[in-house]
Amino acid sequence: MKCIRSEIIGHGHFLPEKVLTNDDLAQMVDTNDEWISTRTGIKSRHVAAEKEYTSDLAFNAAQMALKTAGISAAELDAVVLATVTPDNTTPATSAKIAARLGVKAGTPAFDISAACSGFVYALTMADNMIRLGQAKTALVVCAETLSKITDWTDRNTCVLFGDGAGAVVLRAAEGEGTAADTGVLATKVYADGSQFDNLLTNGGVSTTQTAGHIWMNGKEVFKYAINSLAQGAEDVMSMCGVKAEDLDWLIPHQANIRIISGVGQKLGLPEEKVVVTVDHHGNTSAASIPLALSECMEAGKIKKGDLVVFNAMGAGFTWGGALVRI
Ligand code: UT7
């Protein structure tokens, strides 16, 4: 049955210039490259400059996405930003980016706070708007400056995170209603607030009037991560009658190579179909998936027609998946 699909017509990413290696971190806290590499798979991450904000990263990624889409910002009908590190508590950073890009006044813009699941949530909301006819062309941008909420004296967390941004432009297109269509084929998002205390900042506007620093119960997050990431992927595949062997790529949230490999194995995917960027990005929360997607598309690794699953899990806990034909 004919239906409206949200096609990805543009992709973009941006990373701050400064790179922090594991050896650099070993100068700051009691750690070493061997521990970080074997426990997480991370070798280096990018870190924003003091006056470089989430909106700057998002703006640059969005500009690249508009350029690869071959459209102007004036053609956008919606701007959705996923972040846990907004420039200001209010207004939404998406509104700032929209104005800077030259989006028409009156175009809806809003931020989504779903931590590392931010891209899957933002894609879901933008896709829903498009399928309902509320927007024809939408920008989904995910950007984080996690370095600003990292406790640089805590070796348990400071080695894990990085800054960066990724973006996609979605446009409505007519589909046949089958898995052979191009565009977003299925999305599914979840949350379980009983896990709130296992991954959070130890501060917030209403509680401490500070942003706080990231804290996590790493082992609990780890245990939950593999199952929830697998669920995100399996559900969207079963919604479309797609099997793991039909996939060209899995782009999981990039937090830890052991989690990424565990999810790939649980889904029965060969290693070469599982995208890994955590080695040079670290965990960039909401930005990790669109950043990885855009890097792979720029390199010509992921191509038009490829069938891809995005799956993510993060604070909340939140998790979910999206099945997309590029
Ligand atoms: O983005 C949302 C999703 N987030 C995640 O998916 C993160 C999930 N969790 C993880 O990736 C892992 O739990 C971590 C990488 C955070 C930790 O790995 P682990 O294998 O669970 O290590 P651990 O926390 O059990 O720590 C083992 C040891 C401890 O020492 P003792 O108590 O055994 O003496 C830690 O103190 O490693 C120590 N340790 C470190 N040593 C050197 C912790 N951090 C470091 C460090 N360098 N940076």
mmCIF file of C-alpha atoms and ligand atoms in Angstrom:
data_model
loop_
_atom_site.group_PDB
_atom_site.id
_atom_site.type_symbol
_atom_site.label_atom_id
_atom_site.label_comp_id
_atom_site.label_asym_id
_atom_site.label_seq_id
_atom_site.Cartn_x
_atom_site.Cartn_y
_atom_site.Cartn_z
ATOM 1 C CA MET A 1 0.000 0.000 0.000
ATOM 2 C CA LYS A 2 1.354 3.426 -1.006
ATOM 3 C CA CYS A 3 2.696 5.452 1.908
ATOM 4 C CA ILE A 4 4.878 8.417 2.775
ATOM 5 C CA ARG A 5 8.518 7.623 3.554
ATOM 6 C CA SER A 6 11.176 9.918 5.005
ATOM 7 C CA GLU A 7 14.204 9.595 2.763
ATOM 8 C CA ILE A 8 17.663 10.592 3.963
ATOM 9 C CA ILE A 9 18.702 13.067 1.266
ATOM 10 C CA GLY A 10 21.654 14.636 3.083
ATOM 11 C CA HIS A 11 24.203 13.772 5.748
ATOM 12 C CA GLY A 12 26.743 15.809 7.674
ATOM 13 C CA HIS A 13 29.153 15.683 10.571
ATOM 14 C CA PHE A 14 31.576 17.850 12.422
ATOM 15 C CA LEU A 15 34.315 17.252 14.973
ATOM 16 C CA PRO A 16 36.191 19.851 17.026
ATOM 17 C CA GLU A 17 39.824 20.254 16.026
ATOM 18 C CA LYS A 18 41.416 19.239 19.319
ATOM 19 C CA VAL A 19 42.147 15.507 19.719
ATOM 20 C CA LEU A 20 42.751 13.975 23.122
ATOM 21 C CA THR A 21 44.595 10.630 23.049
ATOM 22 C CA ASN A 22 44.720 7.961 25.720
ATOM 23 C CA ASP A 23 48.304 8.984 26.404
ATOM 24 C CA ASP A 24 47.128 12.571 26.971
ATOM 25 C CA LEU A 25 44.603 11.248 29.514
ATOM 26 C CA ALA A 26 47.318 9.238 31.249
ATOM 27 C CA GLN A 27 48.931 12.609 32.044
ATOM 28 C CA MET A 28 45.711 13.798 33.689
ATOM 29 C CA VAL A 29 44.420 10.800 35.719
ATOM 30 C CA ASP A 30 45.714 7.396 36.863
ATOM 31 C CA THR A 31 45.051 5.481 33.638
ATOM 32 C CA ASN A 32 46.878 4.125 30.606
ATOM 33 C CA ASP A 33 46.342 3.379 26.929
ATOM 34 C CA GLU A 34 46.272 -0.382 27.554
ATOM 35 C CA TRP A 35 43.362 -0.189 30.043
ATOM 36 C CA ILE A 36 41.309 2.217 27.945
ATOM 37 C CA SER A 37 41.922 0.336 24.675
ATOM 38 C CA THR A 38 41.139 -3.133 25.995
ATOM 39 C CA ARG A 39 38.149 -2.153 28.179
ATOM 40 C CA THR A 40 36.520 0.308 25.774
ATOM 41 C CA GLY A 41 38.156 0.198 22.325
ATOM 42 C CA ILE A 42 38.708 3.962 22.495
ATOM 43 C CA LYS A 43 42.052 5.363 21.317
ATOM 44 C CA SER A 44 41.227 9.055 20.957
ATOM 45 C CA ARG A 45 38.350 11.516 21.088
ATOM 46 C CA HIS A 46 37.725 15.109 20.009
ATOM 47 C CA VAL A 47 37.228 17.861 22.561
ATOM 48 C CA ALA A 48 35.602 21.242 21.956
ATOM 49 C CA ALA A 49 37.481 24.464 22.651
ATOM 50 C CA GLU A 50 36.365 26.542 25.628
ATOM 51 C CA LYS A 51 34.290 28.921 23.504
ATOM 52 C CA GLU A 52 33.113 26.231 21.062
ATOM 53 C CA TYR A 53 29.520 25.354 21.867
ATOM 54 C CA THR A 54 27.114 22.535 21.015
ATOM 55 C CA SER A 55 25.355 24.939 18.619
ATOM 56 C CA ASP A 56 28.646 25.492 16.750
ATOM 57 C CA LEU A 57 29.165 21.762 16.249
ATOM 58 C CA ALA A 58 25.519 21.285 15.273
ATOM 59 C CA PHE A 59 25.606 24.232 12.865
ATOM 60 C CA ASN A 60 28.623 22.836 11.003
ATOM 61 C CA ALA A 61 27.167 19.320 10.764
ATOM 62 C CA ALA A 62 23.822 20.758 9.598
ATOM 63 C CA GLN A 63 25.490 22.901 6.948
ATOM 64 C CA MET A 64 27.214 19.834 5.520
ATOM 65 C CA ALA A 65 23.924 17.918 5.574
ATOM 66 C CA LEU A 66 22.163 20.725 3.659
ATOM 67 C CA LYS A 67 25.034 20.867 1.173
ATOM 68 C CA THR A 68 25.019 17.109 0.485
ATOM 69 C CA ALA A 69 21.213 17.305 0.175
ATOM 70 C CA GLY A 70 21.618 20.162 -2.302
ATOM 71 C CA ILE A 71 18.968 22.267 -0.577
ATOM 72 C CA SER A 72 18.884 25.596 1.240
ATOM 73 C CA ALA A 73 17.889 26.010 4.894
ATOM 74 C CA ALA A 74 14.798 27.911 3.703
ATOM 75 C CA GLU A 75 13.392 24.596 2.431
ATOM 76 C CA LEU A 76 13.294 23.077 5.937
ATOM 77 C CA ASP A 77 9.904 22.657 7.621
ATOM 78 C CA ALA A 78 11.251 21.338 10.936
ATOM 79 C CA VAL A 79 14.490 21.369 12.922
ATOM 80 C CA VAL A 80 15.006 18.692 15.571
ATOM 81 C CA LEU A 81 18.114 18.669 17.738
ATOM 82 C CA ALA A 82 19.028 15.862 20.126
ATOM 83 C CA THR A 83 21.465 16.820 22.854
ATOM 84 C CA VAL A 84 22.121 16.599 26.588
ATOM 85 C CA THR A 85 24.519 19.534 26.413
ATOM 86 C CA PRO A 86 22.429 22.491 25.172
ATOM 87 C CA ASP A 87 24.009 25.955 24.977
ATOM 88 C CA ASN A 88 21.420 27.360 27.401
ATOM 89 C CA THR A 89 18.799 25.778 29.611
ATOM 90 C CA THR A 90 16.244 27.668 27.545
ATOM 91 C CA PRO A 91 15.481 28.420 24.750
ATOM 92 C CA ALA A 92 16.101 25.235 22.797
ATOM 93 C CA THR A 93 19.476 25.181 21.048
ATOM 94 C CA SER A 94 17.644 24.024 17.892
ATOM 95 C CA ALA A 95 16.073 27.490 17.616
ATOM 96 C CA LYS A 96 19.525 29.107 17.729
ATOM 97 C CA ILE A 97 20.849 26.763 15.034
ATOM 98 C CA ALA A 98 17.770 27.266 12.854
ATOM 99 C CA ALA A 99 18.218 31.051 12.891
ATOM 100 C CA ARG A 100 21.938 30.754 12.166
ATOM 101 C CA LEU A 101 21.306 28.392 9.240
ATOM 102 C CA GLY A 102 18.748 30.771 7.730
ATOM 103 C CA VAL A 103 15.678 28.637 8.390
ATOM 104 C CA LYS A 104 12.465 30.643 7.765
ATOM 105 C CA ALA A 105 10.989 32.286 10.869
ATOM 106 C CA GLY A 106 7.942 30.309 11.972
ATOM 107 C CA THR A 107 9.473 26.906 11.214
ATOM 108 C CA PRO A 108 9.144 24.601 14.250
ATOM 109 C CA ALA A 109 12.374 23.806 16.108
ATOM 110 C CA PHE A 110 12.740 21.768 19.284
ATOM 111 C CA ASP A 111 15.299 19.855 21.329
ATOM 112 C CA ILE A 112 15.039 16.246 22.403
ATOM 113 C CA SER A 113 16.708 14.951 25.561
ATOM 114 C CA ALA A 114 17.112 11.193 25.253
ATOM 115 C CA ALA A 115 20.852 10.958 25.959
ATOM 116 C CA CYS A 116 22.649 8.366 23.825
ATOM 117 C CA SER A 117 19.350 7.334 22.204
ATOM 118 C CA GLY A 118 18.885 10.922 21.004
ATOM 119 C CA PHE A 119 19.317 10.183 17.303
ATOM 120 C CA VAL A 120 16.848 7.302 17.276
ATOM 121 C CA TYR A 121 14.319 9.434 19.183
ATOM 122 C CA ALA A 122 14.851 12.523 16.981
ATOM 123 C CA LEU A 123 14.642 10.465 13.788
ATOM 124 C CA THR A 124 11.418 8.894 15.061
ATOM 125 C CA MET A 125 9.826 12.286 15.829
ATOM 126 C CA ALA A 126 10.893 13.846 12.512
ATOM 127 C CA ASP A 127 9.723 10.772 10.578
ATOM 128 C CA ASN A 128 6.361 10.917 12.365
ATOM 129 C CA MET A 129 5.973 14.604 11.428
ATOM 130 C CA ILE A 130 6.757 13.820 7.806
ATOM 131 C CA ARG A 131 4.410 10.827 7.650
ATOM 132 C CA LEU A 132 1.624 12.937 9.187
ATOM 133 C CA GLY A 133 2.175 15.619 6.558
ATOM 134 C CA GLN A 134 3.292 18.205 9.148
ATOM 135 C CA ALA A 135 6.657 18.619 7.412
ATOM 136 C CA LYS A 136 8.032 17.774 3.989
ATOM 137 C CA THR A 137 11.695 18.403 4.694
ATOM 138 C CA ALA A 138 13.233 18.075 8.157
ATOM 139 C CA LEU A 139 16.676 18.486 9.671
ATOM 140 C CA VAL A 140 17.676 16.013 12.370
ATOM 141 C CA VAL A 141 20.870 17.100 14.048
ATOM 142 C CA CYS A 142 22.586 15.605 17.066
ATOM 143 C CA ALA A 143 25.421 17.397 18.819
ATOM 144 C CA GLU A 144 27.229 17.108 22.107
ATOM 145 C CA THR A 145 29.955 18.859 24.041
ATOM 146 C CA LEU A 146 30.148 16.174 26.730
ATOM 147 C CA SER A 147 33.599 17.481 27.678
ATOM 148 C CA LYS A 148 31.766 20.323 29.442
ATOM 149 C CA ILE A 149 29.938 17.946 31.806
ATOM 150 C CA THR A 150 32.820 15.510 32.270
ATOM 151 C CA ASP A 151 34.611 15.306 35.608
ATOM 152 C CA TRP A 152 38.194 15.399 34.346
ATOM 153 C CA THR A 153 39.459 14.025 37.673
ATOM 154 C CA ASP A 154 37.301 10.862 37.509
ATOM 155 C CA ARG A 155 39.080 8.109 35.579
ATOM 156 C CA ASN A 156 35.931 5.968 35.595
ATOM 157 C CA THR A 157 34.182 8.354 33.221
ATOM 158 C CA CYS A 158 36.584 10.912 31.714
ATOM 159 C CA VAL A 159 38.198 8.363 29.389
ATOM 160 C CA LEU A 160 34.865 7.440 27.791
ATOM 161 C CA PHE A 161 33.386 10.545 26.211
ATOM 162 C CA GLY A 162 34.001 12.812 23.244
ATOM 163 C CA ASP A 163 32.479 15.809 21.476
ATOM 164 C CA GLY A 164 30.995 15.867 17.980
ATOM 165 C CA ALA A 165 27.921 16.313 15.804
ATOM 166 C CA GLY A 166 26.062 14.470 13.071
ATOM 167 C CA ALA A 167 23.043 15.391 10.980
ATOM 168 C CA VAL A 168 20.659 14.096 8.341
ATOM 169 C CA VAL A 169 18.121 15.847 6.135
ATOM 170 C CA LEU A 170 14.880 13.937 5.633
ATOM 171 C CA ARG A 171 12.444 14.519 2.781
ATOM 172 C CA ALA A 172 9.011 13.058 2.133
ATOM 173 C CA ALA A 173 8.783 10.617 -0.766
ATOM 174 C CA GLU A 174 6.131 8.168 -1.885
ATOM 175 C CA GLY A 175 6.835 4.534 -1.025
ATOM 176 C CA GLU A 176 5.169 1.230 -1.870
ATOM 177 C CA GLY A 177 4.884 0.262 1.804
ATOM 178 C CA THR A 178 7.424 -2.563 1.535
ATOM 179 C CA ALA A 179 10.937 -3.127 2.870
ATOM 180 C CA ALA A 180 12.229 -2.421 -0.663
ATOM 181 C CA ASP A 181 11.293 1.277 -0.211
ATOM 182 C CA THR A 182 13.946 3.895 0.329
ATOM 183 C CA GLY A 183 13.860 5.867 3.580
ATOM 184 C CA VAL A 184 12.850 5.224 7.171
ATOM 185 C CA LEU A 185 11.054 1.847 7.197
ATOM 186 C CA ALA A 186 10.427 1.454 10.937
ATOM 187 C CA THR A 187 11.314 3.059 14.253
ATOM 188 C CA LYS A 188 10.772 2.035 17.871
ATOM 189 C CA VAL A 189 11.727 3.846 21.062
ATOM 190 C CA TYR A 190 11.602 2.819 24.713
ATOM 191 C CA ALA A 191 12.355 4.161 28.195
ATOM 192 C CA ASP A 192 12.598 2.671 31.671
ATOM 193 C CA GLY A 193 12.861 5.366 34.327
ATOM 194 C CA SER A 194 13.483 2.833 37.092
ATOM 195 C CA GLN A 195 17.083 2.909 35.785
ATOM 196 C CA PHE A 196 17.354 6.714 36.208
ATOM 197 C CA ASP A 197 20.073 6.542 38.891
ATOM 198 C CA ASN A 198 22.404 4.230 36.968
ATOM 199 C CA LEU A 199 23.525 6.894 34.480
ATOM 200 C CA LEU A 200 23.025 10.585 35.113
ATOM 201 C CA THR A 201 24.585 13.952 35.817
ATOM 202 C CA ASN A 202 24.981 14.634 39.527
ATOM 203 C CA GLY A 203 23.255 17.978 39.131
ATOM 204 C CA GLY A 204 20.580 19.814 37.197
ATOM 205 C CA VAL A 205 18.659 23.033 36.909
ATOM 206 C CA SER A 206 15.918 22.235 39.388
ATOM 207 C CA THR A 207 18.000 20.191 41.822
ATOM 208 C CA THR A 208 21.378 21.897 42.202
ATOM 209 C CA GLN A 209 21.181 24.842 39.784
ATOM 210 C CA THR A 210 24.323 23.456 38.107
ATOM 211 C CA ALA A 211 24.719 21.199 35.091
ATOM 212 C CA GLY A 212 26.539 18.558 37.149
ATOM 213 C CA HIS A 213 28.977 15.928 35.897
ATOM 214 C CA ILE A 214 28.302 12.578 34.263
ATOM 215 C CA TRP A 215 28.240 9.631 36.652
ATOM 216 C CA MET A 216 27.437 6.043 35.837
ATOM 217 C CA ASN A 217 27.195 2.598 37.283
ATOM 218 C CA GLY A 218 29.240 1.199 34.395
ATOM 219 C CA LYS A 219 28.597 -2.465 35.113
ATOM 220 C CA GLU A 220 24.792 -2.050 35.296
ATOM 221 C CA VAL A 221 24.747 0.032 32.105
ATOM 222 C CA PHE A 222 26.913 -2.561 30.390
ATOM 223 C CA LYS A 223 24.587 -5.435 31.367
ATOM 224 C CA TYR A 224 21.479 -3.612 30.154
ATOM 225 C CA ALA A 225 23.135 -2.273 26.994
ATOM 226 C CA ILE A 226 23.603 -5.455 24.968
ATOM 227 C CA ASN A 227 20.037 -6.711 25.479
ATOM 228 C CA SER A 228 18.368 -3.345 24.902
ATOM 229 C CA LEU A 229 20.451 -2.609 21.809
ATOM 230 C CA ALA A 230 19.614 -6.042 20.401
ATOM 231 C CA GLN A 231 15.917 -5.477 21.167
ATOM 232 C CA GLY A 232 15.980 -2.110 19.343
ATOM 233 C CA ALA A 233 17.373 -3.809 16.236
ATOM 234 C CA GLU A 234 15.253 -6.967 16.371
ATOM 235 C CA ASP A 235 11.963 -5.104 16.796
ATOM 236 C CA VAL A 236 12.376 -2.824 13.786
ATOM 237 C CA MET A 237 13.531 -5.729 11.641
ATOM 238 C CA SER A 238 10.551 -7.872 12.625
ATOM 239 C CA MET A 239 8.171 -4.929 12.012
ATOM 240 C CA CYS A 240 9.298 -5.082 8.344
ATOM 241 C CA GLY A 241 9.855 -8.825 7.959
ATOM 242 C CA VAL A 242 13.593 -8.270 7.562
ATOM 243 C CA LYS A 243 16.222 -10.751 8.786
ATOM 244 C CA ALA A 244 19.717 -9.959 10.066
ATOM 245 C CA GLU A 245 21.225 -11.474 6.922
ATOM 246 C CA ASP A 246 19.306 -8.921 4.800
ATOM 247 C CA LEU A 247 21.135 -6.031 6.494
ATOM 248 C CA ASP A 248 24.055 -4.295 4.842
ATOM 249 C CA TRP A 249 25.073 -2.435 8.001
ATOM 250 C CA LEU A 250 24.431 -2.111 11.694
ATOM 251 C CA ILE A 251 25.321 1.273 13.170
ATOM 252 C CA PRO A 252 24.999 0.847 16.925
ATOM 253 C CA HIS A 253 25.527 3.634 19.433
ATOM 254 C CA GLN A 254 29.258 3.929 19.961
ATOM 255 C CA ALA A 255 29.981 3.550 23.684
ATOM 256 C CA ASN A 256 32.264 0.559 24.061
ATOM 257 C CA ILE A 257 33.723 -1.889 21.531
ATOM 258 C CA ARG A 258 32.818 -4.814 23.810
ATOM 259 C CA ILE A 259 29.154 -3.766 23.750
ATOM 260 C CA ILE A 260 29.234 -3.171 19.978
ATOM 261 C CA SER A 261 30.785 -6.612 19.311
ATOM 262 C CA GLY A 262 28.381 -8.259 21.769
ATOM 263 C CA VAL A 263 25.365 -6.791 19.970
ATOM 264 C CA GLY A 264 26.727 -7.754 16.555
ATOM 265 C CA GLN A 265 27.214 -11.334 17.763
ATOM 266 C CA LYS A 266 23.791 -11.491 19.415
ATOM 267 C CA LEU A 267 22.200 -10.453 16.120
ATOM 268 C CA GLY A 268 24.360 -12.956 14.208
ATOM 269 C CA LEU A 269 26.026 -10.304 12.083
ATOM 270 C CA PRO A 270 29.518 -10.691 10.662
ATOM 271 C CA GLU A 271 32.013 -8.194 12.133
ATOM 272 C CA GLU A 272 32.503 -6.383 8.820
ATOM 273 C CA LYS A 273 28.835 -5.292 8.746
ATOM 274 C CA VAL A 274 29.038 -3.592 12.153
ATOM 275 C CA VAL A 275 30.217 0.015 11.957
ATOM 276 C CA VAL A 276 32.813 1.013 14.571
ATOM 277 C CA THR A 277 33.920 4.593 15.144
ATOM 278 C CA VAL A 278 34.248 4.506 18.937
ATOM 279 C CA ASP A 279 38.026 4.090 18.486
ATOM 280 C CA HIS A 280 38.445 7.660 17.204
ATOM 281 C CA HIS A 281 35.255 9.382 18.473
ATOM 282 C CA GLY A 282 34.767 7.942 21.965
ATOM 283 C CA ASN A 283 31.172 8.066 23.171
ATOM 284 C CA THR A 284 29.555 11.196 21.696
ATOM 285 C CA SER A 285 26.082 10.346 23.060
ATOM 286 C CA ALA A 286 23.279 11.469 20.693
ATOM 287 C CA ALA A 287 25.793 12.375 17.976
ATOM 288 C CA SER A 288 27.451 8.972 17.707
ATOM 289 C CA ILE A 289 25.168 7.313 15.124
ATOM 290 C CA PRO A 290 24.684 10.190 12.626
ATOM 291 C CA LEU A 291 28.379 11.011 12.971
ATOM 292 C CA ALA A 292 29.288 7.418 12.091
ATOM 293 C CA LEU A 293 26.711 7.331 9.267
ATOM 294 C CA SER A 294 27.968 10.547 7.708
ATOM 295 C CA GLU A 295 31.608 9.490 7.976
ATOM 296 C CA CYS A 296 30.793 6.166 6.272
ATOM 297 C CA MET A 297 28.736 7.856 3.543
ATOM 298 C CA GLU A 298 31.464 10.402 2.872
ATOM 299 C CA ALA A 299 33.984 7.563 2.566
ATOM 300 C CA GLY A 300 31.672 5.779 0.084
ATOM 301 C CA LYS A 301 31.379 2.800 2.448
ATOM 302 C CA ILE A 302 27.621 3.148 2.966
ATOM 303 C CA LYS A 303 25.795 3.708 -0.317
ATOM 304 C CA LYS A 304 22.358 4.494 -1.686
ATOM 305 C CA GLY A 305 20.140 1.418 -1.419
ATOM 306 C CA ASP A 306 21.962 -0.080 1.597
ATOM 307 C CA LEU A 307 19.729 -1.462 4.350
ATOM 308 C CA VAL A 308 20.857 -0.183 7.737
ATOM 309 C CA VAL A 309 19.784 -0.571 11.352
ATOM 310 C CA PHE A 310 20.562 2.171 13.848
ATOM 311 C CA ASN A 311 20.238 1.117 17.497
ATOM 312 C CA ALA A 312 21.015 3.027 20.647
ATOM 313 C CA MET A 313 20.799 2.894 24.418
ATOM 314 C CA GLY A 314 21.550 5.476 27.067
ATOM 315 C CA ALA A 315 20.601 7.379 30.187
ATOM 316 C CA GLY A 316 16.999 7.152 31.321
ATOM 317 C CA PHE A 317 17.393 4.367 30.439
ATOM 318 C CA THR A 318 16.235 5.034 26.911
ATOM 319 C CA TRP A 319 16.777 2.780 23.921
ATOM 320 C CA GLY A 320 15.434 1.975 20.500
ATOM 321 C CA GLY A 321 16.086 1.260 16.864
ATOM 322 C CA ALA A 322 15.411 2.397 13.328
ATOM 323 C CA LEU A 323 15.470 0.439 10.071
ATOM 324 C CA VAL A 324 16.386 2.619 7.118
ATOM 325 C CA ARG A 325 17.123 2.038 3.454
ATOM 326 C CA ILE A 326 19.634 4.737 2.496
HETATM 327 O O1 UT7 B 1 26.472 5.804 26.590
HETATM 328 C C1 UT7 B 1 25.585 5.044 27.359
HETATM 329 C C2 UT7 B 1 26.084 3.729 27.452
HETATM 330 N N1 UT7 B 1 27.277 3.663 28.278
HETATM 331 C C3 UT7 B 1 27.912 2.556 28.269
HETATM 332 O O2 UT7 B 1 27.544 1.707 27.529
HETATM 333 C C4 UT7 B 1 29.054 2.314 29.254
HETATM 334 C C5 UT7 B 1 28.874 0.944 29.806
HETATM 335 N N2 UT7 B 1 29.926 0.508 30.674
HETATM 336 C C6 UT7 B 1 31.186 0.269 30.241
HETATM 337 O O3 UT7 B 1 31.514 0.484 29.094
HETATM 338 C C7 UT7 B 1 32.161 -0.315 31.219
HETATM 339 O O4 UT7 B 1 31.482 -0.722 32.388
HETATM 340 C C8 UT7 B 1 33.305 0.658 31.611
HETATM 341 C C9 UT7 B 1 34.231 0.850 30.412
HETATM 342 C C10 UT7 B 1 32.752 1.969 32.069
HETATM 343 C C11 UT7 B 1 34.132 0.035 32.735
HETATM 344 O O5 UT7 B 1 34.647 -1.231 32.345
HETATM 345 P P1 UT7 B 1 34.634 -2.471 33.376
HETATM 346 O O6 UT7 B 1 35.282 -3.576 32.672
HETATM 347 O O7 UT7 B 1 33.198 -2.632 33.816
HETATM 348 O O8 UT7 B 1 35.581 -1.948 34.518
HETATM 349 P P2 UT7 B 1 35.227 -1.698 36.054
HETATM 350 O O9 UT7 B 1 34.368 -0.514 36.205
HETATM 351 O O10 UT7 B 1 34.784 -2.994 36.641
HETATM 352 O O11 UT7 B 1 36.650 -1.403 36.617
HETATM 353 C C12 UT7 B 1 37.650 -2.411 36.697
HETATM 354 C C13 UT7 B 1 38.869 -1.802 37.360
HETATM 355 C C14 UT7 B 1 38.555 -1.109 38.683
HETATM 356 O O12 UT7 B 1 39.630 -1.354 39.555
HETATM 357 P P3 UT7 B 1 39.507 -2.447 40.725
HETATM 358 O O13 UT7 B 1 38.345 -1.986 41.561
HETATM 359 O O14 UT7 B 1 39.224 -3.740 40.016
HETATM 360 O O15 UT7 B 1 40.821 -2.374 41.391
HETATM 361 C C15 UT7 B 1 38.549 0.359 38.325
HETATM 362 O O16 UT7 B 1 38.909 1.183 39.391
HETATM 363 O O17 UT7 B 1 39.437 -0.800 36.507
HETATM 364 C C16 UT7 B 1 39.594 0.411 37.251
HETATM 365 N N3 UT7 B 1 39.424 1.536 36.341
HETATM 366 C C17 UT7 B 1 40.435 2.043 35.626
HETATM 367 N N4 UT7 B 1 41.746 1.708 35.539
HETATM 368 C C18 UT7 B 1 42.498 2.426 34.686
HETATM 369 C C19 UT7 B 1 38.297 2.221 36.075
HETATM 370 N N5 UT7 B 1 38.556 3.186 35.174
HETATM 371 C C20 UT7 B 1 39.875 3.084 34.881
HETATM 372 C C21 UT7 B 1 40.730 3.807 34.001
HETATM 373 N N6 UT7 B 1 42.022 3.438 33.935
HETATM 374 N N7 UT7 B 1 40.291 4.816 33.239
#
